[in-house]
Amino acid sequence: MPELPEVETIVRDLSHLLPGARIGKVEVLRPDLIEGEAAEAFAKHLKGKRIRGVTRRAKNIVTDLGGERLLVNLGMTGRLLVARADEPDTGHLGVRIALDGGRELRYHDARRFGRLWIVGEEAWRAWDGELGVEPLSDDFTAEWLLQAAGRSRVAIKTWLMDQARVVGVGNIYASEGLFRAGVDPRRPAHSITAEEAPRIVEGVRRVLTDAIEHRGTTFLDYRDARGERGGFAARLQVYDQEGEPCPVCGAPLERIVQGGRSTFFCGACQT
Ligand SMILES: [Zn+2]
């Protein structure tokens, strides 16, 4: 499932490819992927618009159409690709958006948990306002974390994964970020001290930045035709490594379940 680094990787690629392109014919092959309006209305809505830019908000790809925005959430298995119009598609094609210059923007989704929708300025602001802080933005600071954690008794790992607080920190990156911070993932959020908060902020930022540099963990290995794992997978220090020696102290790494998700940590280093 794509997390923030994987979506950021796609957005950076698309932001080189799409700005300036004008949208031609739009074909919706899987109407259940479209939200907020009927597939036909969606297709008409997009036609003729010029793409101004591509950015990311949480785990969503935001295409600026000038006044309106096309939002794409990849769900579990979605892919948004630019292809030449004469290239055969790679299967599970859900939406085909013709661009000038003989190119197409294609949305593929095997399991169809992804979605595409268009928002105007007001709907955008409301949607954006409900999402938490971007962990790579200047708003994600130790001061913010201490204040937002307040009296929360939720375990810090589960707390970091709440999209209404911090966006895009999924299971892999929450475990890895807390390992780098040396903080026990079971600690209640309110117990985080002024000395630990900067380490958590730094740990989460570092692991996300590293993963973006290596073009993500999960997404690329999923689509890699050679069957190789994504560039960041080899750099994971604790995730999915129960029983392996901690890379810092050598103690066996532990696995627990928090909020229905596996957490990996070192019981010796993380206090
Ligand atoms: Zn350790």
PDB file of C-alpha atoms and ligand atoms in Angstrom:
ATOM      1  CA  MET A   1       0.000   0.000   0.000  1.00  0.00           C
ATOM      2  CA  PRO A   2       1.501   3.349  -0.975  1.00  0.00           C
ATOM      3  CA  GLU A   3       2.444   5.553   1.975  1.00  0.00           C
ATOM      4  CA  LEU A   4       3.654   9.145   1.978  1.00  0.00           C
ATOM      5  CA  PRO A   5       7.114   8.493   0.451  1.00  0.00           C
ATOM      6  CA  GLU A   6       5.659   6.436  -2.376  1.00  0.00           C
ATOM      7  CA  VAL A   7       3.010   9.080  -3.170  1.00  0.00           C
ATOM      8  CA  GLU A   8       5.629  11.843  -2.917  1.00  0.00           C
ATOM      9  CA  THR A   9       7.831   9.912  -5.367  1.00  0.00           C
ATOM     10  CA  ILE A  10       4.964   9.694  -7.874  1.00  0.00           C
ATOM     11  CA  VAL A  11       4.070  13.366  -7.365  1.00  0.00           C
ATOM     12  CA  ARG A  12       7.659  14.472  -8.023  1.00  0.00           C
ATOM     13  CA  ASP A  13       7.713  12.465 -11.246  1.00  0.00           C
ATOM     14  CA  LEU A  14       4.331  13.788 -12.366  1.00  0.00           C
ATOM     15  CA  SER A  15       5.247  17.380 -11.485  1.00  0.00           C
ATOM     16  CA  HIS A  16       7.944  17.168 -14.172  1.00  0.00           C
ATOM     17  CA  LEU A  17       5.618  15.602 -16.731  1.00  0.00           C
ATOM     18  CA  LEU A  18       2.189  17.188 -16.411  1.00  0.00           C
ATOM     19  CA  PRO A  19       2.254  20.977 -15.922  1.00  0.00           C
ATOM     20  CA  GLY A  20       1.175  22.810 -19.048  1.00  0.00           C
ATOM     21  CA  ALA A  21      -0.636  19.815 -20.535  1.00  0.00           C
ATOM     22  CA  ARG A  22      -4.212  20.285 -21.739  1.00  0.00           C
ATOM     23  CA  ILE A  23      -6.743  17.536 -21.064  1.00  0.00           C
ATOM     24  CA  GLY A  24      -8.533  16.041 -24.063  1.00  0.00           C
ATOM     25  CA  LYS A  25     -10.942  13.116 -24.072  1.00  0.00           C
ATOM     26  CA  VAL A  26     -11.538  11.399 -20.731  1.00  0.00           C
ATOM     27  CA  GLU A  27     -12.611   7.781 -20.661  1.00  0.00           C
ATOM     28  CA  VAL A  28     -13.863   6.218 -17.425  1.00  0.00           C
ATOM     29  CA  LEU A  29     -13.700   2.436 -17.697  1.00  0.00           C
ATOM     30  CA  ARG A  30     -14.447   1.829 -14.003  1.00  0.00           C
ATOM     31  CA  PRO A  31     -17.136   4.274 -12.854  1.00  0.00           C
ATOM     32  CA  ASP A  32     -16.910   3.056  -9.236  1.00  0.00           C
ATOM     33  CA  LEU A  33     -13.541   4.813  -8.971  1.00  0.00           C
ATOM     34  CA  ILE A  34     -15.138   8.235  -9.416  1.00  0.00           C
ATOM     35  CA  GLU A  35     -16.519  10.007  -6.394  1.00  0.00           C
ATOM     36  CA  GLY A  36     -18.797  13.028  -6.051  1.00  0.00           C
ATOM     37  CA  GLU A  37     -20.326  12.958  -9.529  1.00  0.00           C
ATOM     38  CA  ALA A  38     -21.297  10.519 -12.262  1.00  0.00           C
ATOM     39  CA  ALA A  39     -18.524   9.199 -14.495  1.00  0.00           C
ATOM     40  CA  GLU A  40     -19.863  11.094 -17.523  1.00  0.00           C
ATOM     41  CA  ALA A  41     -20.036  14.380 -15.643  1.00  0.00           C
ATOM     42  CA  PHE A  42     -16.513  13.785 -14.341  1.00  0.00           C
ATOM     43  CA  ALA A  43     -15.230  13.221 -17.882  1.00  0.00           C
ATOM     44  CA  LYS A  44     -16.921  16.397 -19.180  1.00  0.00           C
ATOM     45  CA  HIS A  45     -15.710  18.326 -16.169  1.00  0.00           C
ATOM     46  CA  LEU A  46     -12.042  17.535 -16.907  1.00  0.00           C
ATOM     47  CA  LYS A  47     -12.086  17.967 -20.663  1.00  0.00           C
ATOM     48  CA  GLY A  48     -10.324  21.089 -21.913  1.00  0.00           C
ATOM     49  CA  LYS A  49      -8.723  21.952 -18.558  1.00  0.00           C
ATOM     50  CA  ARG A  50      -5.047  22.827 -18.422  1.00  0.00           C
ATOM     51  CA  ILE A  51      -2.883  21.235 -15.718  1.00  0.00           C
ATOM     52  CA  ARG A  52      -1.051  23.898 -13.680  1.00  0.00           C
ATOM     53  CA  GLY A  53       0.853  21.724 -11.241  1.00  0.00           C
ATOM     54  CA  VAL A  54       0.929  18.506  -9.222  1.00  0.00           C
ATOM     55  CA  THR A  55       1.405  18.396  -5.455  1.00  0.00           C
ATOM     56  CA  ARG A  56       0.670  16.069  -2.555  1.00  0.00           C
ATOM     57  CA  ARG A  57      -1.637  16.424   0.437  1.00  0.00           C
ATOM     58  CA  ALA A  58      -1.394  13.489   2.878  1.00  0.00           C
ATOM     59  CA  LYS A  59      -1.437  10.408   0.652  1.00  0.00           C
ATOM     60  CA  ASN A  60      -3.375  12.102  -2.150  1.00  0.00           C
ATOM     61  CA  ILE A  61      -2.131  13.342  -5.510  1.00  0.00           C
ATOM     62  CA  VAL A  62      -3.441  16.866  -6.117  1.00  0.00           C
ATOM     63  CA  THR A  63      -3.565  18.103  -9.708  1.00  0.00           C
ATOM     64  CA  ASP A  64      -4.179  21.844  -9.923  1.00  0.00           C
ATOM     65  CA  LEU A  65      -6.513  22.684 -12.777  1.00  0.00           C
ATOM     66  CA  GLY A  66      -6.789  26.387 -11.967  1.00  0.00           C
ATOM     67  CA  GLY A  67      -9.712  27.008  -9.608  1.00  0.00           C
ATOM     68  CA  GLU A  68     -10.454  23.312  -9.366  1.00  0.00           C
ATOM     69  CA  ARG A  69      -8.363  20.343  -8.359  1.00  0.00           C
ATOM     70  CA  LEU A  70      -8.375  16.711  -9.378  1.00  0.00           C
ATOM     71  CA  LEU A  71      -7.628  14.555  -6.345  1.00  0.00           C
ATOM     72  CA  VAL A  72      -6.417  10.978  -6.668  1.00  0.00           C
ATOM     73  CA  ASN A  73      -6.115   8.526  -3.811  1.00  0.00           C
ATOM     74  CA  LEU A  74      -4.308   5.327  -4.833  1.00  0.00           C
ATOM     75  CA  GLY A  75      -6.021   3.101  -2.247  1.00  0.00           C
ATOM     76  CA  MET A  76      -4.186  -0.224  -1.985  1.00  0.00           C
ATOM     77  CA  THR A  77      -3.049  -0.868  -5.535  1.00  0.00           C
ATOM     78  CA  GLY A  78      -3.624   2.274  -7.608  1.00  0.00           C
ATOM     79  CA  ARG A  79      -1.067   3.593 -10.071  1.00  0.00           C
ATOM     80  CA  LEU A  80      -1.103   6.889 -11.906  1.00  0.00           C
ATOM     81  CA  LEU A  81       1.132   6.802 -14.956  1.00  0.00           C
ATOM     82  CA  VAL A  82       1.918   8.944 -17.969  1.00  0.00           C
ATOM     83  CA  ALA A  83       2.172   6.931 -21.177  1.00  0.00           C
ATOM     84  CA  ARG A  84       2.260   7.543 -24.887  1.00  0.00           C
ATOM     85  CA  ALA A  85      -1.232   7.131 -26.338  1.00  0.00           C
ATOM     86  CA  ASP A  86      -0.031   4.274 -28.577  1.00  0.00           C
ATOM     87  CA  GLU A  87       1.526   2.313 -25.681  1.00  0.00           C
ATOM     88  CA  PRO A  88      -0.519  -0.720 -24.626  1.00  0.00           C
ATOM     89  CA  ASP A  89      -1.919  -0.374 -21.119  1.00  0.00           C
ATOM     90  CA  THR A  90      -0.635  -2.604 -18.345  1.00  0.00           C
ATOM     91  CA  GLY A  91      -3.968  -3.970 -17.181  1.00  0.00           C
ATOM     92  CA  HIS A  92      -6.688  -2.959 -14.700  1.00  0.00           C
ATOM     93  CA  LEU A  93      -7.081   0.378 -16.475  1.00  0.00           C
ATOM     94  CA  GLY A  94      -9.736   2.426 -14.688  1.00  0.00           C
ATOM     95  CA  VAL A  95      -9.476   5.929 -16.172  1.00  0.00           C
ATOM     96  CA  ARG A  96      -7.763   7.163 -19.325  1.00  0.00           C
ATOM     97  CA  ILE A  97      -7.152  10.913 -19.632  1.00  0.00           C
ATOM     98  CA  ALA A  98      -5.861  12.076 -23.018  1.00  0.00           C
ATOM     99  CA  LEU A  99      -3.301  14.896 -22.933  1.00  0.00           C
ATOM    100  CA  ASP A 100      -2.108  17.032 -25.802  1.00  0.00           C
ATOM    101  CA  GLY A 101       1.174  15.942 -27.387  1.00  0.00           C
ATOM    102  CA  GLY A 102       0.015  12.334 -27.863  1.00  0.00           C
ATOM    103  CA  ARG A 103       0.249  11.371 -24.204  1.00  0.00           C
ATOM    104  CA  GLU A 104      -2.198   9.918 -21.710  1.00  0.00           C
ATOM    105  CA  LEU A 105      -2.541  10.007 -17.960  1.00  0.00           C
ATOM    106  CA  ARG A 106      -3.728   6.545 -16.925  1.00  0.00           C
ATOM    107  CA  TYR A 107      -5.119   5.347 -13.641  1.00  0.00           C
ATOM    108  CA  HIS A 108      -4.781   1.611 -13.050  1.00  0.00           C
ATOM    109  CA  ASP A 109      -6.163  -0.160 -10.005  1.00  0.00           C
ATOM    110  CA  ALA A 110      -6.374  -3.934  -9.580  1.00  0.00           C
ATOM    111  CA  ARG A 111      -8.389  -3.898  -6.357  1.00  0.00           C
ATOM    112  CA  ARG A 112     -10.217  -0.609  -6.999  1.00  0.00           C
ATOM    113  CA  PHE A 113      -9.952   0.833  -3.481  1.00  0.00           C
ATOM    114  CA  GLY A 114      -8.591   4.024  -4.992  1.00  0.00           C
ATOM    115  CA  ARG A 115     -10.704   7.024  -5.976  1.00  0.00           C
ATOM    116  CA  LEU A 116     -10.642  10.135  -8.118  1.00  0.00           C
ATOM    117  CA  TRP A 117     -12.660  13.255  -7.479  1.00  0.00           C
ATOM    118  CA  ILE A 118     -12.747  16.937  -8.390  1.00  0.00           C
ATOM    119  CA  VAL A 119     -13.105  19.737  -5.852  1.00  0.00           C
ATOM    120  CA  GLY A 120     -13.681  23.456  -6.200  1.00  0.00           C
ATOM    121  CA  GLU A 121     -11.923  26.012  -4.022  1.00  0.00           C
ATOM    122  CA  GLU A 122     -14.353  25.838  -1.097  1.00  0.00           C
ATOM    123  CA  ALA A 123     -14.539  22.032  -0.961  1.00  0.00           C
ATOM    124  CA  TRP A 124     -10.758  21.918  -1.211  1.00  0.00           C
ATOM    125  CA  ARG A 125     -10.341  24.188   1.805  1.00  0.00           C
ATOM    126  CA  ALA A 126     -12.805  22.182   3.884  1.00  0.00           C
ATOM    127  CA  TRP A 127     -11.138  18.876   2.950  1.00  0.00           C
ATOM    128  CA  ASP A 128      -7.629  20.213   3.493  1.00  0.00           C
ATOM    129  CA  GLY A 129      -8.625  21.673   6.854  1.00  0.00           C
ATOM    130  CA  GLU A 130      -9.727  18.308   8.194  1.00  0.00           C
ATOM    131  CA  LEU A 131      -6.386  16.678   7.534  1.00  0.00           C
ATOM    132  CA  GLY A 132      -3.559  16.707  10.052  1.00  0.00           C
ATOM    133  CA  VAL A 133      -0.135  18.302   9.871  1.00  0.00           C
ATOM    134  CA  GLU A 134       2.251  17.365   7.061  1.00  0.00           C
ATOM    135  CA  PRO A 135       5.252  15.668   8.726  1.00  0.00           C
ATOM    136  CA  LEU A 136       7.707  17.192   6.251  1.00  0.00           C
ATOM    137  CA  SER A 137       6.349  20.730   6.657  1.00  0.00           C
ATOM    138  CA  ASP A 138       7.554  23.432   9.054  1.00  0.00           C
ATOM    139  CA  ASP A 139       4.363  22.905  11.083  1.00  0.00           C
ATOM    140  CA  PHE A 140       5.561  19.524  12.356  1.00  0.00           C
ATOM    141  CA  THR A 141       7.707  20.636  15.285  1.00  0.00           C
ATOM    142  CA  ALA A 142       8.530  19.377  18.758  1.00  0.00           C
ATOM    143  CA  GLU A 143       6.467  22.227  20.258  1.00  0.00           C
ATOM    144  CA  TRP A 144       3.493  21.270  18.122  1.00  0.00           C
ATOM    145  CA  LEU A 145       3.843  17.593  19.060  1.00  0.00           C
ATOM    146  CA  LEU A 146       3.998  18.302  22.806  1.00  0.00           C
ATOM    147  CA  GLN A 147       0.963  20.532  22.635  1.00  0.00           C
ATOM    148  CA  ALA A 148      -1.068  18.260  20.353  1.00  0.00           C
ATOM    149  CA  ALA A 149      -0.252  15.159  22.415  1.00  0.00           C
ATOM    150  CA  GLY A 150      -1.687  17.001  25.417  1.00  0.00           C
ATOM    151  CA  ARG A 151      -3.251  14.497  27.767  1.00  0.00           C
ATOM    152  CA  SER A 152      -3.719  11.758  25.177  1.00  0.00           C
ATOM    153  CA  ARG A 153      -3.335   8.269  26.597  1.00  0.00           C
ATOM    154  CA  VAL A 154      -3.093   6.757  23.124  1.00  0.00           C
ATOM    155  CA  ALA A 155       0.212   4.961  22.515  1.00  0.00           C
ATOM    156  CA  ILE A 156       2.610   7.280  20.696  1.00  0.00           C
ATOM    157  CA  LYS A 157       2.906   4.939  17.697  1.00  0.00           C
ATOM    158  CA  THR A 158      -0.868   4.764  17.201  1.00  0.00           C
ATOM    159  CA  TRP A 159      -1.061   8.508  17.862  1.00  0.00           C
ATOM    160  CA  LEU A 160       1.425   9.280  15.065  1.00  0.00           C
ATOM    161  CA  MET A 161      -0.635   7.183  12.642  1.00  0.00           C
ATOM    162  CA  ASP A 162      -3.861   9.152  13.235  1.00  0.00           C
ATOM    163  CA  GLN A 163      -4.425  11.081   9.981  1.00  0.00           C
ATOM    164  CA  ALA A 164      -6.364  13.814  11.788  1.00  0.00           C
ATOM    165  CA  ARG A 165      -3.160  14.625  13.712  1.00  0.00           C
ATOM    166  CA  VAL A 166      -0.249  13.836  11.409  1.00  0.00           C
ATOM    167  CA  VAL A 167      -0.830  12.723   7.822  1.00  0.00           C
ATOM    168  CA  GLY A 168       0.934  10.033   5.865  1.00  0.00           C
ATOM    169  CA  VAL A 169       2.884   8.312   8.647  1.00  0.00           C
ATOM    170  CA  GLY A 170       1.841   4.724   8.117  1.00  0.00           C
ATOM    171  CA  ASN A 171       2.788   1.569   9.929  1.00  0.00           C
ATOM    172  CA  ILE A 172       6.282   1.121   8.501  1.00  0.00           C
ATOM    173  CA  TYR A 173       7.375   4.714   9.035  1.00  0.00           C
ATOM    174  CA  ALA A 174       5.882   5.036  12.536  1.00  0.00           C
ATOM    175  CA  SER A 175       7.868   1.977  13.709  1.00  0.00           C
ATOM    176  CA  GLU A 176      11.056   3.139  12.006  1.00  0.00           C
ATOM    177  CA  GLY A 177      10.723   6.757  13.170  1.00  0.00           C
ATOM    178  CA  LEU A 178      10.275   5.757  16.832  1.00  0.00           C
ATOM    179  CA  PHE A 179      13.235   3.381  16.609  1.00  0.00           C
ATOM    180  CA  ARG A 180      15.415   6.239  15.341  1.00  0.00           C
ATOM    181  CA  ALA A 181      14.047   8.408  18.170  1.00  0.00           C
ATOM    182  CA  GLY A 182      14.770   5.763  20.823  1.00  0.00           C
ATOM    183  CA  VAL A 183      11.216   6.041  22.129  1.00  0.00           C
ATOM    184  CA  ASP A 184       9.139   3.023  23.177  1.00  0.00           C
ATOM    185  CA  PRO A 185       6.090   2.824  20.838  1.00  0.00           C
ATOM    186  CA  ARG A 186       3.849   1.783  23.773  1.00  0.00           C
ATOM    187  CA  ARG A 187       4.372   5.027  25.698  1.00  0.00           C
ATOM    188  CA  PRO A 188       1.214   7.130  26.078  1.00  0.00           C
ATOM    189  CA  ALA A 189       1.445  10.269  23.916  1.00  0.00           C
ATOM    190  CA  HIS A 190       1.068  12.536  26.974  1.00  0.00           C
ATOM    191  CA  SER A 191       4.212  11.059  28.558  1.00  0.00           C
ATOM    192  CA  ILE A 192       6.525  12.302  25.782  1.00  0.00           C
ATOM    193  CA  THR A 193       8.989  14.748  27.299  1.00  0.00           C
ATOM    194  CA  ALA A 194      10.418  18.009  25.932  1.00  0.00           C
ATOM    195  CA  GLU A 195      13.680  16.155  25.403  1.00  0.00           C
ATOM    196  CA  GLU A 196      12.047  13.297  23.439  1.00  0.00           C
ATOM    197  CA  ALA A 197       9.694  15.309  21.233  1.00  0.00           C
ATOM    198  CA  PRO A 198      12.467  16.722  18.983  1.00  0.00           C
ATOM    199  CA  ARG A 199      13.895  13.197  18.608  1.00  0.00           C
ATOM    200  CA  ILE A 200      10.503  11.889  17.455  1.00  0.00           C
ATOM    201  CA  VAL A 201      10.028  14.763  14.996  1.00  0.00           C
ATOM    202  CA  GLU A 202      13.549  14.266  13.683  1.00  0.00           C
ATOM    203  CA  GLY A 203      13.192  10.448  13.532  1.00  0.00           C
ATOM    204  CA  VAL A 204       9.948  10.578  11.563  1.00  0.00           C
ATOM    205  CA  ARG A 205      11.271  13.244   9.190  1.00  0.00           C
ATOM    206  CA  ARG A 206      14.532  11.380   8.634  1.00  0.00           C
ATOM    207  CA  VAL A 207      12.896   8.070   7.835  1.00  0.00           C
ATOM    208  CA  LEU A 208      10.423   9.708   5.420  1.00  0.00           C
ATOM    209  CA  THR A 209      13.150  11.745   3.714  1.00  0.00           C
ATOM    210  CA  ASP A 210      15.395   8.686   3.349  1.00  0.00           C
ATOM    211  CA  ALA A 211      12.510   6.688   1.918  1.00  0.00           C
ATOM    212  CA  ILE A 212      11.722   9.423  -0.621  1.00  0.00           C
ATOM    213  CA  GLU A 213      15.391   9.508  -1.647  1.00  0.00           C
ATOM    214  CA  HIS A 214      15.165   5.779  -2.288  1.00  0.00           C
ATOM    215  CA  ARG A 215      11.856   6.133  -4.131  1.00  0.00           C
ATOM    216  CA  GLY A 216       9.779   4.487  -1.431  1.00  0.00           C
ATOM    217  CA  THR A 217       9.548   1.106   0.181  1.00  0.00           C
ATOM    218  CA  THR A 218       6.451  -0.682  -0.923  1.00  0.00           C
ATOM    219  CA  PHE A 219       5.237   0.923  -4.106  1.00  0.00           C
ATOM    220  CA  LEU A 220       8.220   0.328  -6.339  1.00  0.00           C
ATOM    221  CA  ASP A 221       8.789  -3.230  -5.251  1.00  0.00           C
ATOM    222  CA  TYR A 222       5.142  -3.886  -6.077  1.00  0.00           C
ATOM    223  CA  ARG A 223       5.484  -2.699  -9.651  1.00  0.00           C
ATOM    224  CA  ASP A 224       9.108  -3.649 -10.298  1.00  0.00           C
ATOM    225  CA  ALA A 225       9.111  -5.932 -13.332  1.00  0.00           C
ATOM    226  CA  ARG A 226      12.298  -7.622 -12.144  1.00  0.00           C
ATOM    227  CA  GLY A 227      10.663  -8.596  -8.865  1.00  0.00           C
ATOM    228  CA  GLU A 228      13.182  -6.576  -6.850  1.00  0.00           C
ATOM    229  CA  ARG A 229      12.214  -4.817  -3.655  1.00  0.00           C
ATOM    230  CA  GLY A 230      11.983  -1.031  -3.471  1.00  0.00           C
ATOM    231  CA  GLY A 231      15.152   0.897  -2.722  1.00  0.00           C
ATOM    232  CA  PHE A 232      14.253   1.697   0.867  1.00  0.00           C
ATOM    233  CA  ALA A 233      13.274  -1.838   1.928  1.00  0.00           C
ATOM    234  CA  ALA A 234      16.935  -2.750   2.459  1.00  0.00           C
ATOM    235  CA  ARG A 235      17.338   0.273   4.764  1.00  0.00           C
ATOM    236  CA  LEU A 236      14.539  -0.631   7.178  1.00  0.00           C
ATOM    237  CA  GLN A 237      16.052  -1.119  10.634  1.00  0.00           C
ATOM    238  CA  VAL A 238      13.257  -2.786  12.599  1.00  0.00           C
ATOM    239  CA  TYR A 239      10.166  -3.211  10.450  1.00  0.00           C
ATOM    240  CA  ASP A 240       9.286  -6.877   9.798  1.00  0.00           C
ATOM    241  CA  GLN A 241      12.463  -8.028  11.575  1.00  0.00           C
ATOM    242  CA  GLU A 242      11.145  -9.757  14.693  1.00  0.00           C
ATOM    243  CA  GLY A 243      13.895 -11.814  16.379  1.00  0.00           C
ATOM    244  CA  GLU A 244      16.687 -10.237  14.303  1.00  0.00           C
ATOM    245  CA  PRO A 245      19.426  -8.414  16.255  1.00  0.00           C
ATOM    246  CA  CYS A 246      18.859  -4.707  16.865  1.00  0.00           C
ATOM    247  CA  PRO A 247      21.233  -2.790  14.547  1.00  0.00           C
ATOM    248  CA  VAL A 248      22.245  -0.584  17.506  1.00  0.00           C
ATOM    249  CA  CYS A 249      22.550  -2.902  20.533  1.00  0.00           C
ATOM    250  CA  GLY A 250      22.143  -6.452  19.190  1.00  0.00           C
ATOM    251  CA  ALA A 251      19.153  -7.370  21.391  1.00  0.00           C
ATOM    252  CA  PRO A 252      16.481  -9.361  19.521  1.00  0.00           C
ATOM    253  CA  LEU A 253      13.862  -7.056  17.972  1.00  0.00           C
ATOM    254  CA  GLU A 254      10.305  -7.495  19.220  1.00  0.00           C
ATOM    255  CA  ARG A 255       6.906  -7.471  17.565  1.00  0.00           C
ATOM    256  CA  ILE A 256       3.663  -6.436  19.258  1.00  0.00           C
ATOM    257  CA  VAL A 257       0.211  -5.578  17.919  1.00  0.00           C
ATOM    258  CA  GLN A 258      -1.113  -2.045  18.481  1.00  0.00           C
ATOM    259  CA  GLY A 259      -4.471  -0.953  17.117  1.00  0.00           C
ATOM    260  CA  GLY A 260      -4.552  -4.097  15.000  1.00  0.00           C
ATOM    261  CA  ARG A 261      -1.195  -3.329  13.344  1.00  0.00           C
ATOM    262  CA  SER A 262       2.221  -4.893  13.930  1.00  0.00           C
ATOM    263  CA  THR A 263       4.790  -2.728  15.677  1.00  0.00           C
ATOM    264  CA  PHE A 264       8.476  -3.622  15.572  1.00  0.00           C
ATOM    265  CA  PHE A 265      10.901  -2.201  18.128  1.00  0.00           C
ATOM    266  CA  CYS A 266      13.929  -2.801  20.332  1.00  0.00           C
ATOM    267  CA  GLY A 267      12.906  -3.251  23.954  1.00  0.00           C
ATOM    268  CA  ALA A 268      16.447  -2.372  25.058  1.00  0.00           C
ATOM    269  CA  CYS A 269      17.136   0.843  23.067  1.00  0.00           C
ATOM    270  CA  GLN A 270      13.629   2.275  23.016  1.00  0.00           C
ATOM    271  CA  THR A 271      12.598   3.523  26.436  1.00  0.00           C
TER     272      THR A 271
HETATM  273 ZN    ZN B   1      18.584  -2.020  20.537  1.00  0.00          ZN
END
